[in-house]
GROMACS .gro file of C-alpha atoms in nm:
model
  168
    1MET     CA    1   2.089   0.544   0.465
    2LYS     CA    2   1.755   0.633   0.302
    3TYR     CA    3   1.742   0.283   0.151
    4LEU     CA    4   1.806   0.112   0.484
    5LYS     CA    5   1.533   0.315   0.654
    6ALA     CA    6   1.291   0.244   0.368
    7PHE     CA    7   1.368  -0.126   0.370
    8PHE     CA    8   1.328  -0.152   0.748
    9GLY     CA    9   1.008   0.054   0.745
   10ALA     CA   10   0.853  -0.145   0.460
   11PHE     CA   11   0.959  -0.472   0.621
   12ILE     CA   12   0.786  -0.381   0.950
   13LEU     CA   13   0.470  -0.258   0.772
   14ILE     CA   14   0.450  -0.572   0.558
   15LEU     CA   15   0.496  -0.788   0.869
   16ILE     CA   16   0.209  -0.604   1.040
   17ASP     CA   17  -0.014  -0.653   0.734
   18GLN     CA   18   0.069  -1.022   0.703
   19TRP     CA   19   0.032  -1.079   1.078
   20THR     CA   20  -0.317  -0.924   1.076
   21LYS     CA   21  -0.417  -1.144   0.782
   22TYR     CA   22  -0.278  -1.452   0.956
   23MET     CA   23  -0.477  -1.367   1.270
   24VAL     CA   24  -0.790  -1.321   1.057
   25LEU     CA   25  -0.738  -1.662   0.895
   26LEU     CA   26  -0.699  -1.818   1.240
   27HIS     CA   27  -0.973  -1.639   1.431
   28ILE     CA   28  -1.219  -1.468   1.195
   29LYS     CA   29  -1.245  -1.710   0.903
   30PRO     CA   30  -1.392  -1.991   1.117
   31VAL     CA   31  -1.670  -1.765   1.250
   32SER     CA   32  -1.707  -1.544   0.940
   33SER     CA   33  -1.751  -1.215   1.130
   34ILE     CA   34  -1.690  -1.054   1.469
   35PRO     CA   35  -1.873  -0.729   1.543
   36LEU     CA   36  -1.657  -0.459   1.701
   37ILE     CA   37  -1.928  -0.192   1.711
   38PRO     CA   38  -2.254  -0.370   1.623
   39GLY     CA   39  -2.410  -0.233   1.304
   40VAL     CA   40  -2.112  -0.004   1.246
   41LEU     CA   41  -1.778  -0.187   1.230
   42SER     CA   42  -1.683  -0.552   1.219
   43PHE     CA   43  -1.402  -0.787   1.129
   44THR     CA   44  -1.557  -0.986   0.847
   45TYR     CA   45  -1.361  -1.247   0.655
   46HIS     CA   46  -1.359  -1.195   0.279
   47GLU     CA   47  -1.150  -1.344  -0.002
   48ASN     CA   48  -1.097  -1.077  -0.267
   49ARG     CA   49  -0.998  -1.243  -0.594
   50GLY     CA   50  -0.985  -0.911  -0.774
   51ALA     CA   51  -0.859  -0.560  -0.716
   52VAL     CA   52  -1.000  -0.262  -0.530
   53TRP     CA   53  -1.377  -0.288  -0.470
   54GLY     CA   54  -1.370  -0.635  -0.624
   55ILE     CA   55  -1.307  -0.522  -0.983
   56MET     CA   56  -1.114  -0.752  -1.218
   57GLN     CA   57  -1.229  -1.068  -1.039
   58GLY     CA   58  -1.013  -1.369  -1.124
   59GLN     CA   59  -0.752  -1.163  -1.309
   60ILE     CA   60  -0.470  -1.259  -1.069
   61PRO     CA   61  -0.194  -1.276  -1.337
   62VAL     CA   62  -0.285  -0.925  -1.459
   63LEU     CA   63  -0.294  -0.794  -1.102
   64ILE     CA   64   0.043  -0.953  -1.022
   65LEU     CA   65   0.198  -0.799  -1.334
   66SER     CA   66   0.039  -0.461  -1.256
   67THR     CA   67   0.181  -0.473  -0.904
   68ILE     CA   68   0.530  -0.549  -1.034
   69ILE     CA   69   0.509  -0.251  -1.272
   70ILE     CA   70   0.378  -0.020  -0.997
   71LEU     CA   71   0.653  -0.135  -0.761
   72ALA     CA   72   0.919  -0.075  -1.027
   73VAL     CA   73   0.790   0.279  -1.089
   74VAL     CA   74   0.765   0.367  -0.719
   75LEU     CA   75   1.111   0.223  -0.648
   76HIS     CA   76   1.252   0.424  -0.939
   77ILE     CA   77   1.092   0.740  -0.803
   78TYR     CA   78   1.215   0.661  -0.452
   79ALA     CA   79   1.571   0.628  -0.582
   80ARG     CA   80   1.546   0.978  -0.730
   81ILE     CA   81   1.401   1.149  -0.421
   82PRO     CA   82   1.666   1.377  -0.269
   83ASP     CA   83   1.794   1.261   0.068
   84THR     CA   84   1.702   1.582   0.250
   85LYS     CA   85   1.457   1.662   0.531
   86LYS     CA   86   1.226   1.837   0.287
   87TYR     CA   87   1.151   1.508   0.113
   88VAL     CA   88   1.091   1.291   0.420
   89TRP     CA   89   0.715   1.302   0.349
   90LEU     CA   90   0.759   1.186  -0.009
   91ARG     CA   91   0.984   0.903   0.108
   92LEU     CA   92   0.717   0.805   0.363
   93VAL     CA   93   0.447   0.806   0.093
   94SER     CA   94   0.666   0.579  -0.120
   95VAL     CA   95   0.729   0.335   0.164
   96LEU     CA   96   0.355   0.317   0.239
   97VAL     CA   97   0.270   0.246  -0.127
   98ILE     CA   98   0.547  -0.015  -0.152
   99SER     CA   99   0.433  -0.183   0.171
  100GLY     CA  100   0.069  -0.192   0.067
  101ALA     CA  101   0.150  -0.324  -0.278
  102ILE     CA  102   0.379  -0.597  -0.146
  103GLY     CA  103   0.134  -0.694   0.131
  104ASN     CA  104  -0.143  -0.767  -0.118
  105PHE     CA  105   0.106  -0.906  -0.374
  106ILE     CA  106   0.208  -1.174  -0.122
  107ASP     CA  107  -0.156  -1.277  -0.084
  108ARG     CA  108  -0.217  -1.291  -0.459
  109VAL     CA  109   0.094  -1.498  -0.526
  110PHE     CA  110   0.062  -1.745  -0.238
  111ARG     CA  111  -0.315  -1.763  -0.176
  112ARG     CA  112  -0.451  -1.654  -0.517
  113TYR     CA  113  -0.675  -1.406  -0.329
  114VAL     CA  114  -0.632  -1.113  -0.091
  115VAL     CA  115  -0.753  -1.148   0.267
  116ASP     CA  116  -0.984  -0.855   0.349
  117PHE     CA  117  -1.150  -0.814   0.687
  118ILE     CA  118  -1.227  -0.456   0.794
  119TYR     CA  119  -1.592  -0.382   0.721
  120PHE     CA  120  -1.777  -0.054   0.787
  121GLU     CA  121  -2.129  -0.194   0.794
  122LEU     CA  122  -2.292   0.141   0.864
  123ILE     CA  123  -2.212   0.266   0.513
  124ASP     CA  124  -2.167  -0.079   0.354
  125PHE     CA  125  -1.814   0.019   0.250
  126PRO     CA  126  -1.621  -0.254   0.063
  127ILE     CA  127  -1.423  -0.480   0.296
  128PHE     CA  128  -1.051  -0.393   0.307
  129ASN     CA  129  -0.729  -0.475   0.491
  130VAL     CA  130  -0.420  -0.313   0.644
  131ALA     CA  131  -0.224  -0.307   0.315
  132ASP     CA  132  -0.514  -0.119   0.157
  133MET     CA  133  -0.499   0.130   0.444
  134TYR     CA  134  -0.131   0.194   0.371
  135VAL     CA  135  -0.210   0.289   0.012
  136VAL     CA  136  -0.505   0.511   0.108
  137ILE     CA  137  -0.302   0.684   0.379
  138ALA     CA  138  -0.021   0.736   0.125
  139ALA     CA  139  -0.261   0.893  -0.125
  140GLY     CA  140  -0.410   1.123   0.138
  141LEU     CA  141  -0.068   1.220   0.267
  142LEU     CA  142   0.055   1.291  -0.086
  143ILE     CA  143  -0.240   1.522  -0.152
  144LEU     CA  144  -0.189   1.699   0.181
  145VAL     CA  145   0.186   1.754   0.144
  146SER     CA  146   0.139   1.864  -0.216
  147PHE     CA  147  -0.059   2.160  -0.083
  148ILE     CA  148   0.155   2.230   0.222
  149VAL     CA  149   0.515   2.124   0.155
  150TYR     CA  150   0.566   2.073  -0.218
  151LYS     CA  151   0.394   2.380  -0.361
  152GLU     CA  152   0.644   2.478  -0.628
  153ASP     CA  153   0.686   2.302  -0.962
  154SER     CA  154   1.059   2.294  -0.891
  155ASP     CA  155   0.996   2.070  -0.588
  156PHE     CA  156   0.956   1.783  -0.832
  157ASP     CA  157   1.250   1.866  -1.060
  158PHE     CA  158   1.424   1.553  -0.936
  159LEU     CA  159   1.174   1.352  -1.144
  160ARG     CA  160   1.265   1.522  -1.470
  161LEU     CA  161   1.514   1.357  -1.702
  162LYS     CA  162   1.830   1.559  -1.723
  163LYS     CA  163   1.999   1.643  -2.052
  164GLY     CA  164   2.187   1.339  -2.175
  165GLU     CA  165   2.006   1.108  -1.933
  166ARG     CA  166   1.828   0.815  -2.093
  167HIS     CA  167   1.518   0.643  -1.970
  168GLU     CA  168   1.577   0.268  -1.985
   0.00000   0.00000   0.00000
């Protein structure tokens, strides 16, 4: 059941991300930018051909391979998370990371760039998108629940290799 919920959740989140990018390509790209709160927040079309904050520009094959590795690791961890109420937050974090990674992966594979469009002009923050928000929310949530819910070292015992278990 945890796999069905994760698949459905990730599917919906990826659809939302891709829909927002499609709407940006239709409505924002032709005009470049639409202010939401003038001088503070705008939808500004940007083609990111790198990674976070524009690093690794033009390294699409490396970024695609990195995403595949990250997805494999997160999926492996997700498979090991106990299917109990205590670990609902960790499953949510995993689904958010998977959704964000796949959302930007789709862009890199099919467009050769990631569509970014949310721009906080007031602080000149790098332009980002919904998939990026999923990953940032996941990181923040993981930090928060690590202090509140998963305080004991034993809470992460499910990640340890058991005697006789091989890592392949």
